[in-house]
Tab-separated table of C-alpha atoms in Angstrom:
chain	number	residue	atom	x	y	z
A	1	UNK	CA	0.025	-0.040	0.040
A	2	UNK	CA	1.460	3.310	-1.040
A	3	UNK	CA	0.870	5.919	1.612
A	4	UNK	CA	3.377	8.479	0.296
A	5	UNK	CA	1.787	11.446	-1.718
A	6	UNK	CA	3.550	13.945	-3.813
A	7	UNK	CA	2.154	17.027	-2.084
A	8	UNK	CA	-0.632	18.541	-0.097
A	9	UNK	CA	-2.741	19.271	-3.138
A	10	UNK	CA	-2.771	15.549	-4.072
A	11	UNK	CA	-3.221	14.353	-0.529
A	12	UNK	CA	-6.243	16.371	0.061
A	13	UNK	CA	-7.867	16.116	-3.376
A	14	UNK	CA	-10.921	14.184	-1.966
A	15	UNK	CA	-11.823	16.466	0.798
A	16	UNK	CA	-15.330	17.930	-0.046
A	17	UNK	CA	-17.436	20.675	0.926
A	18	UNK	CA	-19.476	20.057	4.156
A	19	UNK	CA	-16.880	17.589	5.564
A	20	UNK	CA	-15.430	17.631	9.137
A	21	UNK	CA	-11.701	18.026	9.474
A	22	UNK	CA	-9.480	17.944	12.421
A	23	UNK	CA	-6.337	20.021	12.345
A	24	UNK	CA	-3.445	19.593	14.717
A	25	UNK	CA	-1.633	22.407	16.424
A	26	UNK	CA	-1.647	24.625	19.403
A	27	UNK	CA	-1.789	28.216	18.378
A	28	UNK	CA	0.377	28.269	15.445
A	29	UNK	CA	2.730	25.649	16.926
A	30	UNK	CA	2.554	22.289	14.842
A	31	UNK	CA	-0.066	23.394	12.609
A	32	UNK	CA	-0.372	21.492	9.106
A	33	UNK	CA	0.663	24.579	7.145
A	34	UNK	CA	0.847	22.880	3.673
A	35	UNK	CA	-2.484	21.148	4.049
A	36	UNK	CA	-4.207	24.334	5.111
A	37	UNK	CA	-2.900	26.201	2.054
A	38	UNK	CA	-4.030	23.320	-0.219
A	39	UNK	CA	-7.479	23.708	1.280
A	40	UNK	CA	-7.477	27.562	0.700
A	41	UNK	CA	-6.595	26.747	-3.004
A	42	UNK	CA	-9.180	24.087	-3.334
A	43	UNK	CA	-12.284	26.316	-2.742
A	44	UNK	CA	-14.057	23.851	-0.531
A	45	UNK	CA	-16.647	25.414	1.758
A	46	UNK	CA	-19.074	24.675	4.648
A	47	UNK	CA	-16.064	22.887	6.601
A	48	UNK	CA	-16.581	21.795	10.150
A	49	UNK	CA	-13.157	22.428	11.665
A	50	UNK	CA	-12.031	20.822	14.951
A	51	UNK	CA	-8.867	22.503	16.137
A	52	UNK	CA	-7.709	23.748	19.591
A	53	UNK	CA	-7.375	27.383	18.098
A	54	UNK	CA	-8.433	29.139	14.968
A	55	UNK	CA	-5.252	30.595	13.846
A	56	UNK	CA	-4.744	34.228	13.747
A	57	UNK	CA	-5.721	36.806	11.014
A	58	UNK	CA	-4.415	35.389	7.745
A	59	UNK	CA	-2.369	32.683	9.290
A	60	UNK	CA	-3.156	29.191	9.858
A	61	UNK	CA	-6.856	28.580	9.953
A	62	UNK	CA	-7.293	32.395	9.716
A	63	UNK	CA	-6.642	31.779	5.952
A	64	UNK	CA	-9.753	29.424	5.617
A	65	UNK	CA	-11.808	32.037	7.765
A	66	UNK	CA	-10.827	34.893	5.528
A	67	UNK	CA	-12.156	32.883	2.628
A	68	UNK	CA	-15.526	31.898	4.328
A	69	UNK	CA	-14.573	28.164	4.029
A	70	UNK	CA	-15.422	27.216	7.609
A	71	UNK	CA	-19.082	26.821	8.636
A	72	UNK	CA	-18.385	25.671	12.130
A	73	UNK	CA	-15.350	25.746	14.469
A	74	UNK	CA	-14.963	23.375	17.463
A	75	UNK	CA	-12.284	24.878	19.727
A	76	UNK	CA	-11.161	25.602	23.235
A	77	UNK	CA	-9.539	29.018	22.644
A	78	UNK	CA	-10.290	31.394	19.749
A	79	UNK	CA	-8.660	34.789	20.759
A	80	UNK	CA	-6.195	36.907	18.837
A	81	UNK	CA	-8.204	36.632	15.626
A	82	UNK	CA	-10.261	39.622	14.519
A	83	UNK	CA	-11.898	37.989	11.378
A	84	UNK	CA	-13.125	35.117	13.727
A	85	UNK	CA	-14.628	37.638	16.107
A	86	UNK	CA	-16.289	39.375	13.272
A	87	UNK	CA	-17.774	36.205	11.730
A	88	UNK	CA	-18.824	34.957	15.084
A	89	UNK	CA	-20.694	38.331	16.004
A	90	UNK	CA	-22.384	38.444	12.670
A	91	UNK	CA	-23.595	34.998	12.898
A	92	UNK	CA	-21.741	33.764	9.751
A	93	UNK	CA	-19.842	31.191	11.865
A	94	UNK	CA	-21.081	28.617	14.312
A	95	UNK	CA	-18.728	28.063	17.329
A	96	UNK	CA	-18.607	25.284	19.723
A	97	UNK	CA	-16.281	26.106	22.695
A	98	UNK	CA	-15.114	22.979	24.623
A	99	UNK	CA	-12.656	22.889	27.624
A	100	UNK	CA	-9.296	22.030	26.308
A	101	UNK	CA	-8.729	18.830	28.274
A	102	UNK	CA	-12.250	17.674	27.273
A	103	UNK	CA	-11.581	18.479	23.632
A	104	UNK	CA	-8.325	16.392	23.719
A	105	UNK	CA	-9.899	13.606	25.655
A	106	UNK	CA	-12.999	13.574	23.218
A	107	UNK	CA	-10.489	13.307	20.320
A	108	UNK	CA	-8.432	10.630	22.075
A	109	UNK	CA	-11.515	8.572	22.947
A	110	UNK	CA	-12.893	8.860	19.368
A	111	UNK	CA	-9.738	7.400	17.953
A	112	UNK	CA	-9.655	4.661	20.689
A	113	UNK	CA	-13.304	3.544	20.044
A	114	UNK	CA	-14.556	5.008	23.355
A	115	UNK	CA	-18.106	6.558	22.556
A	116	UNK	CA	-18.514	8.646	25.767
A	117	UNK	CA	-16.798	9.144	29.212
A	118	UNK	CA	-17.352	11.348	32.372
A	119	UNK	CA	-15.152	14.327	33.251
A	120	UNK	CA	-15.488	16.934	36.082
A	121	UNK	CA	-14.627	19.808	33.796
A	122	UNK	CA	-17.589	22.056	33.041
A	123	UNK	CA	-19.844	20.773	35.777
A	124	UNK	CA	-22.086	23.648	37.096
A	125	UNK	CA	-21.150	25.785	34.234
A	126	UNK	CA	-22.795	26.538	30.835
A	127	UNK	CA	-20.648	23.772	29.182
A	128	UNK	CA	-22.902	21.232	31.244
A	129	UNK	CA	-26.020	22.175	29.206
A	130	UNK	CA	-28.288	19.184	29.071
A	131	UNK	CA	-25.571	16.608	29.388
A	132	UNK	CA	-25.868	13.647	31.677
A	133	UNK	CA	-24.558	14.170	35.171
A	134	UNK	CA	-23.363	11.578	37.418
A	135	UNK	CA	-21.502	11.524	40.785
A	136	UNK	CA	-18.431	9.401	41.288
A	137	UNK	CA	-16.271	9.341	44.383
A	138	UNK	CA	-18.274	12.180	45.754
A	139	UNK	CA	-17.592	14.389	42.828
A	140	UNK	CA	-19.846	15.445	40.069
A	141	UNK	CA	-19.033	14.563	36.581
A	142	UNK	CA	-20.593	15.278	33.107
A	143	UNK	CA	-20.895	12.821	30.064
A	144	UNK	CA	-18.847	13.872	27.066
A	145	UNK	CA	-18.703	11.981	23.673
A	146	UNK	CA	-15.851	10.708	21.572
A	147	UNK	CA	-15.040	12.755	18.572
A	148	UNK	CA	-14.071	11.653	15.050
A	149	UNK	CA	-13.756	13.404	11.678
A	150	UNK	CA	-13.824	12.689	7.999
A	151	UNK	CA	-10.256	13.787	7.797
A	152	UNK	CA	-7.548	14.552	10.110
A	153	UNK	CA	-4.619	16.930	8.896
A	154	UNK	CA	-1.593	16.502	11.251
A	155	UNK	CA	1.970	17.815	11.091
A	156	UNK	CA	5.032	16.072	12.349
A	157	UNK	CA	8.706	16.634	12.516
A	158	UNK	CA	9.680	13.325	10.985
A	159	UNK	CA	7.844	10.494	9.355
A	160	UNK	CA	8.630	7.478	7.374
A	161	UNK	CA	7.177	5.920	4.273
A	162	UNK	CA	5.045	3.555	6.381
A	163	UNK	CA	3.441	6.572	8.130
A	164	UNK	CA	5.202	6.496	11.398
A	165	UNK	CA	5.569	9.831	12.934
A	166	UNK	CA	7.648	11.752	15.499
A	167	UNK	CA	6.906	15.220	16.773
A	168	UNK	CA	9.322	17.870	18.088
A	169	UNK	CA	9.011	19.605	21.338
A	170	UNK	CA	5.543	21.131	22.078
A	171	UNK	CA	4.579	20.794	18.285
A	172	UNK	CA	2.781	17.515	19.271
A	173	UNK	CA	0.009	18.864	21.077
A	174	UNK	CA	-3.302	17.808	19.439
A	175	UNK	CA	-1.590	16.001	16.535
A	176	UNK	CA	-1.060	12.730	18.128
A	177	UNK	CA	-4.614	12.146	19.118
A	178	UNK	CA	-6.091	13.586	15.975
A	179	UNK	CA	-4.000	10.984	13.745
A	180	UNK	CA	-5.950	8.305	15.467
A	181	UNK	CA	-9.408	10.061	15.351
A	182	UNK	CA	-9.403	10.875	11.548
A	183	UNK	CA	-11.177	8.366	9.320
A	184	UNK	CA	-8.602	9.385	6.795
A	185	UNK	CA	-5.426	10.873	8.348
A	186	UNK	CA	-3.085	12.967	6.224
A	187	UNK	CA	0.327	13.660	7.780
A	188	UNK	CA	2.673	16.166	6.490
A	189	UNK	CA	6.284	16.168	7.776
A	190	UNK	CA	9.360	18.148	7.789
A	191	UNK	CA	11.487	15.147	6.890
A	192	UNK	CA	10.316	12.070	5.220
A	193	UNK	CA	12.602	9.081	5.368
A	194	UNK	CA	12.384	5.434	4.192
A	195	UNK	CA	10.911	2.942	6.551
A	196	UNK	CA	13.545	1.584	8.830
A	197	UNK	CA	15.496	4.811	9.455
A	198	UNK	CA	13.235	5.944	12.392
A	199	UNK	CA	13.963	4.206	15.775
A	200	UNK	CA	10.747	2.245	16.556
A	201	UNK	CA	11.473	3.154	20.242
A	202	UNK	CA	10.883	6.757	19.593
A	203	UNK	CA	7.729	6.664	17.391
A	204	UNK	CA	4.899	8.912	18.841
A	205	UNK	CA	2.206	7.966	16.251
A	206	UNK	CA	2.268	4.432	14.868
A	207	UNK	CA	1.766	4.140	11.193
A	208	UNK	CA	-1.603	2.216	11.472
A	209	UNK	CA	-3.289	5.668	12.250
A	210	UNK	CA	-1.801	7.414	9.153
A	211	UNK	CA	-3.331	6.781	5.636
A	212	UNK	CA	-1.432	9.430	3.763
A	213	UNK	CA	1.890	11.088	4.216
A	214	UNK	CA	3.862	13.730	2.336
A	215	UNK	CA	7.060	15.764	2.393
A	216	UNK	CA	6.046	19.217	3.438
A	217	UNK	CA	7.748	22.411	2.101
A	218	UNK	CA	8.262	26.012	2.854
A	219	UNK	CA	7.474	25.971	6.584
A	220	UNK	CA	7.001	29.417	8.089
A	221	UNK	CA	6.467	28.445	11.584
A	222	UNK	CA	5.279	31.911	12.645
A	223	UNK	CA	5.583	32.656	16.307
A	224	UNK	CA	2.609	34.372	17.927
A	225	UNK	CA	4.243	35.889	20.976
A	226	UNK	CA	7.997	35.942	20.732
A	227	UNK	CA	9.066	36.415	24.284
A	228	UNK	CA	12.792	36.657	25.193
A	229	UNK	CA	14.922	37.051	28.294
A	230	UNK	CA	17.347	39.552	26.626
B	1	UNK	CA	0.049	49.404	51.093
B	2	UNK	CA	-1.602	47.079	48.602
B	3	UNK	CA	0.545	44.643	46.821
B	4	UNK	CA	1.498	44.969	43.201
B	5	UNK	CA	1.301	41.932	40.833
B	6	UNK	CA	4.918	40.934	41.801
B	7	UNK	CA	4.000	41.032	45.442
B	8	UNK	CA	1.046	38.817	44.931
B	9	UNK	CA	3.328	36.450	42.934
B	10	UNK	CA	5.830	36.544	45.631
B	11	UNK	CA	3.305	35.602	48.336
B	12	UNK	CA	2.118	32.674	46.374
B	13	UNK	CA	5.611	31.401	45.735
B	14	UNK	CA	5.729	30.875	49.640
B	15	UNK	CA	3.133	28.187	49.219
B	16	UNK	CA	5.476	26.141	46.908
B	17	UNK	CA	7.066	22.980	48.279
B	18	UNK	CA	10.060	20.933	47.307
B	19	UNK	CA	9.033	18.302	44.641
B	20	UNK	CA	5.962	20.199	43.626
B	21	UNK	CA	4.610	19.998	39.997
B	22	UNK	CA	2.875	23.221	39.295
B	23	UNK	CA	0.708	24.705	36.537
B	24	UNK	CA	0.784	28.396	36.329
B	25	UNK	CA	-1.903	30.369	34.493
B	26	UNK	CA	-1.440	33.490	32.222
B	27	UNK	CA	-0.924	36.868	33.835
B	28	UNK	CA	0.118	37.321	37.515
B	29	UNK	CA	0.481	33.437	38.062
B	30	UNK	CA	3.327	33.341	35.393
B	31	UNK	CA	5.157	35.637	37.647
B	32	UNK	CA	5.298	33.087	40.422
B	33	UNK	CA	8.042	31.393	38.389
B	34	UNK	CA	10.336	34.322	39.239
B	35	UNK	CA	10.104	33.734	43.053
B	36	UNK	CA	10.762	29.905	43.373
B	37	UNK	CA	12.982	29.762	46.400
B	38	UNK	CA	16.612	28.879	45.584
B	39	UNK	CA	17.488	25.154	45.785
B	40	UNK	CA	13.810	24.183	45.735
B	41	UNK	CA	12.951	21.547	43.094
B	42	UNK	CA	9.699	22.796	41.477
B	43	UNK	CA	8.646	21.539	38.081
B	44	UNK	CA	6.291	23.719	35.918
B	45	UNK	CA	3.816	22.081	33.681
B	46	UNK	CA	2.609	23.687	30.536
B	47	UNK	CA	-0.809	22.221	29.300
B	48	UNK	CA	0.132	22.315	25.741
B	49	UNK	CA	2.620	19.418	26.404
B	50	UNK	CA	5.709	20.301	28.438
B	51	UNK	CA	6.693	19.254	31.992
B	52	UNK	CA	9.772	21.293	32.903
B	53	UNK	CA	9.328	24.991	31.518
B	54	UNK	CA	12.523	26.824	31.671
B	55	UNK	CA	13.108	30.658	31.447
B	56	UNK	CA	12.298	32.659	28.357
B	57	UNK	CA	14.756	32.243	25.656
B	58	UNK	CA	17.529	34.603	24.546
B	59	UNK	CA	16.839	35.936	21.053
B	60	UNK	CA	19.121	33.292	19.337
B	61	UNK	CA	17.438	30.369	21.165
B	62	UNK	CA	13.934	31.140	20.102
B	63	UNK	CA	12.390	28.073	18.770
B	64	UNK	CA	8.822	28.156	17.150
B	65	UNK	CA	8.225	24.466	18.204
B	66	UNK	CA	8.728	25.400	21.740
B	67	UNK	CA	5.962	27.453	23.437
B	68	UNK	CA	4.052	27.697	26.637
B	69	UNK	CA	0.229	27.779	27.090
B	70	UNK	CA	0.221	31.380	26.565
B	71	UNK	CA	1.677	30.755	23.158
B	72	UNK	CA	4.883	32.480	24.320
B	73	UNK	CA	8.356	31.212	23.368
B	74	UNK	CA	10.060	29.297	26.159
B	75	UNK	CA	12.887	27.042	26.896
B	76	UNK	CA	12.846	23.618	28.789
B	77	UNK	CA	15.149	22.616	31.627
B	78	UNK	CA	17.083	19.518	32.070
B	79	UNK	CA	14.948	16.396	32.969
B	80	UNK	CA	11.878	17.703	30.931
B	81	UNK	CA	9.409	15.704	28.951
B	82	UNK	CA	7.137	16.589	26.029
B	83	UNK	CA	3.732	14.949	25.310
B	84	UNK	CA	0.497	15.368	23.610
B	85	UNK	CA	-2.555	17.319	24.916
B	86	UNK	CA	-4.512	14.290	26.123
B	87	UNK	CA	-1.612	13.168	28.142
B	88	UNK	CA	-1.074	16.593	29.568
B	89	UNK	CA	-4.730	16.748	30.735
B	90	UNK	CA	-4.523	13.222	32.202
B	91	UNK	CA	-1.808	14.609	34.413
B	92	UNK	CA	-4.172	17.531	35.370
B	93	UNK	CA	-7.434	15.422	35.591
B	94	UNK	CA	-5.763	12.574	37.295
B	95	UNK	CA	-4.547	14.901	40.197
B	96	UNK	CA	-0.871	14.470	39.585
B	97	UNK	CA	-0.271	18.295	39.520
B	98	UNK	CA	0.297	19.489	43.037
B	99	UNK	CA	-0.763	23.199	42.553
B	100	UNK	CA	-2.404	25.236	40.097
B	101	UNK	CA	-2.332	29.041	40.193
B	102	UNK	CA	-4.649	31.070	38.082
B	103	UNK	CA	-6.463	34.362	37.752
B	104	UNK	CA	-9.976	35.250	38.013
B	105	UNK	CA	-12.618	37.944	37.452
B	106	UNK	CA	-14.696	36.774	40.435
B	107	UNK	CA	-14.517	34.164	43.171
B	108	UNK	CA	-17.307	33.283	45.681
B	109	UNK	CA	-17.376	32.338	49.465
B	110	UNK	CA	-18.152	28.828	48.251
B	111	UNK	CA	-15.088	28.549	45.994
B	112	UNK	CA	-16.906	29.253	42.705
B	113	UNK	CA	-14.861	30.945	40.028
B	114	UNK	CA	-15.626	33.067	36.916
B	115	UNK	CA	-12.517	33.620	34.891
B	116	UNK	CA	-13.359	33.113	31.085
B	117	UNK	CA	-16.175	35.083	29.616
B	118	UNK	CA	-17.756	38.472	29.922
B	119	UNK	CA	-21.124	38.457	28.036
B	120	UNK	CA	-21.692	41.220	25.472
B	121	UNK	CA	-17.848	41.533	25.201
B	122	UNK	CA	-15.598	39.356	23.248
B	123	UNK	CA	-15.829	35.604	23.800
B	124	UNK	CA	-12.447	34.021	23.440
B	125	UNK	CA	-13.072	30.497	24.942
B	126	UNK	CA	-12.089	28.793	28.245
B	127	UNK	CA	-8.824	27.190	27.026
B	128	UNK	CA	-7.785	24.724	29.794
B	129	UNK	CA	-9.265	26.793	32.683
B	130	UNK	CA	-12.205	24.575	33.170
B	131	UNK	CA	-10.255	21.332	33.189
B	132	UNK	CA	-7.686	22.924	35.631
B	133	UNK	CA	-10.187	24.187	38.282
B	134	UNK	CA	-12.344	20.953	38.126
B	135	UNK	CA	-9.530	18.704	38.688
B	136	UNK	CA	-6.772	20.439	40.583
B	137	UNK	CA	-6.174	19.182	44.158
B	138	UNK	CA	-4.921	22.700	45.283
B	139	UNK	CA	-5.870	25.885	43.497
B	140	UNK	CA	-4.674	29.367	44.484
B	141	UNK	CA	-6.363	32.250	42.796
B	142	UNK	CA	-4.276	35.356	42.037
B	143	UNK	CA	-6.188	38.515	41.653
B	144	UNK	CA	-6.932	42.067	42.578
B	145	UNK	CA	-9.559	42.229	45.256
B	146	UNK	CA	-11.667	45.045	43.495
B	147	UNK	CA	-12.329	46.034	39.939
B	148	UNK	CA	-11.480	49.548	38.617
B	149	UNK	CA	-14.616	50.986	40.174
B	150	UNK	CA	-13.836	49.729	43.612
B	151	UNK	CA	-16.273	46.830	43.602
B	152	UNK	CA	-15.412	43.621	45.357
B	153	UNK	CA	-14.440	40.558	43.386
B	154	UNK	CA	-14.902	38.345	46.403
B	155	UNK	CA	-18.441	37.738	46.212
B	156	UNK	CA	-21.496	35.898	47.573
B	157	UNK	CA	-22.292	34.639	44.095
B	158	UNK	CA	-20.645	35.280	40.727
B	159	UNK	CA	-22.262	37.669	38.224
B	160	UNK	CA	-20.166	36.306	35.340
B	161	UNK	CA	-20.397	32.874	33.713
B	162	UNK	CA	-18.728	30.276	35.798
B	163	UNK	CA	-15.558	28.467	35.136
B	164	UNK	CA	-15.991	25.911	37.961
B	165	UNK	CA	-17.914	25.390	41.238
B	166	UNK	CA	-16.660	24.707	44.721
B	167	UNK	CA	-12.974	24.482	43.597
B	168	UNK	CA	-11.118	27.548	44.914
B	169	UNK	CA	-9.210	26.734	47.999
B	170	UNK	CA	-6.914	29.857	48.545
B	171	UNK	CA	-6.809	33.436	47.145
B	172	UNK	CA	-4.049	35.820	47.230
B	173	UNK	CA	-5.067	39.494	46.473
B	174	UNK	CA	-3.406	42.833	46.648
B	175	UNK	CA	-4.980	43.073	50.075
B	176	UNK	CA	-4.725	39.792	51.717
B	177	UNK	CA	-4.355	35.963	51.868
B	178	UNK	CA	-7.548	34.044	52.169
B	179	UNK	CA	-8.633	30.464	52.639
B	180	UNK	CA	-12.046	29.475	51.301
B	181	UNK	CA	-13.595	27.388	54.004
B	182	UNK	CA	-17.186	26.524	55.075
B	183	UNK	CA	-18.752	29.141	52.852
B	184	UNK	CA	-16.481	32.018	53.798
B	185	UNK	CA	-13.384	33.868	52.964
B	186	UNK	CA	-11.253	33.206	55.901
B	187	UNK	CA	-8.594	35.885	56.321
B	188	UNK	CA	-5.151	34.378	56.974
B	189	UNK	CA	-2.771	37.375	56.371
B	190	UNK	CA	-2.975	41.037	55.564
B	191	UNK	CA	-0.760	42.632	52.783
B	192	UNK	CA	1.836	44.903	54.619
B	193	UNK	CA	0.031	48.151	55.783
B	194	UNK	CA	-3.361	47.110	54.772
B	195	UNK	CA	-5.929	47.338	57.661
B	196	UNK	CA	-8.682	45.036	58.566
B	197	UNK	CA	-11.171	47.858	57.679
B	198	UNK	CA	-9.605	48.182	54.206
B	199	UNK	CA	-10.263	44.469	53.673
B	200	UNK	CA	-13.737	44.548	55.118
B	201	UNK	CA	-14.713	47.241	52.643
B	202	UNK	CA	-13.273	45.372	49.720
B	203	UNK	CA	-15.081	42.081	50.476
B	204	UNK	CA	-18.680	41.473	49.525
B	205	UNK	CA	-18.837	37.885	50.516
B	206	UNK	CA	-18.838	36.321	54.000
B	207	UNK	CA	-15.531	37.258	55.579
B	208	UNK	CA	-14.201	35.496	58.756
B	209	UNK	CA	-11.662	37.241	60.922
B	210	UNK	CA	-10.501	35.441	63.880
B	211	UNK	CA	-7.967	36.771	66.321
B	212	UNK	CA	-5.058	38.920	65.333
B	213	UNK	CA	-4.306	38.764	61.602
B	214	UNK	CA	-0.607	38.835	60.879
B	215	UNK	CA	0.928	40.821	58.061
B	216	UNK	CA	2.394	38.987	55.149
B	217	UNK	CA	6.331	38.615	55.357
B	218	UNK	CA	7.597	39.138	51.891
């Protein structure tokens, strides 16, 4: 089975309007830059995007927002994005805000075949809504559901031709869980190597979760808040 | 005199213990890292996937793949570990983090906290705040005790949407150090030069003052 694709354009060619897509990254760290650019080029609309953040103006998911390609965002934090605010306030964009740990676990559970689970986060807040509530060990919990998506677009540091992935530093974040939760997972990597070159002891995402992989190009890796000690 | 934000951070740092794993929120809580006592082994957790946050980098060491939960560039210390977000919140939800320090708009005498949303204004999302307050064993809130108009932020009930209920254990404000216990703010210490009267005037919720209240030693 050939998993290696030439580039992002080929890898995402069957993503269609109205589909659900998970996108890895925390802020702009570890986002699938090439796949996002290819989606912008592809003129697909009405996407449901599951991503911890929504990029910033004209960077990351901000590019898709600017072209009105997103119908719904499922995120935990969406600040630092004026176009996002504008579309949210004008009603052009539907937004589902989820506590970050619950979002991470919903994605992990989705990929792991767990349909639902109880967590304490959000109990007694507007996040609770009409969700089932149960007490365990004297503490109140709410029922949350596993989450999957038609496609997961993830970004790794290194990958091999089988689809094994290794992330670098804090650029792992949501990528690892999303790889398992995508019905089809497309991984872009900074360095694609032949199978056998990565140490199996160091793999973060085993190849079974990855259906397509390609060598990414021109990573900008923009920094949101460069903070230095000097 | 009321404490400035560094004073609040300094007092909170006195609550740290050797071997603690600590999650510091954005704002005043981040400053606590500057006052970890020398020789004390404290490991800072960042919910985006780092255990072992180091100081901000020098310009030549800035790395876009290495940020904290506030999306600022950071470094990591020897003995650090990186992991994904589900693992990170397993640490938090599982009670493995010893202390969480975070900011708040409002706190109640029952330990409810509002910190993420102001209706009618911009909605940015709760990020990891709801997970942290619901799960942490030990939560200290760092905040100013009154808003710009002098209204108390230590309340009977929150006016803003909640982040969590019955979860705040301790509060350090510019005026005092409080324990939240049995439906009251129990005053433990006063900020240097701050009177009991000042504190009473700045507390709307149930305030308990027992015996002589010492001044903070900073």
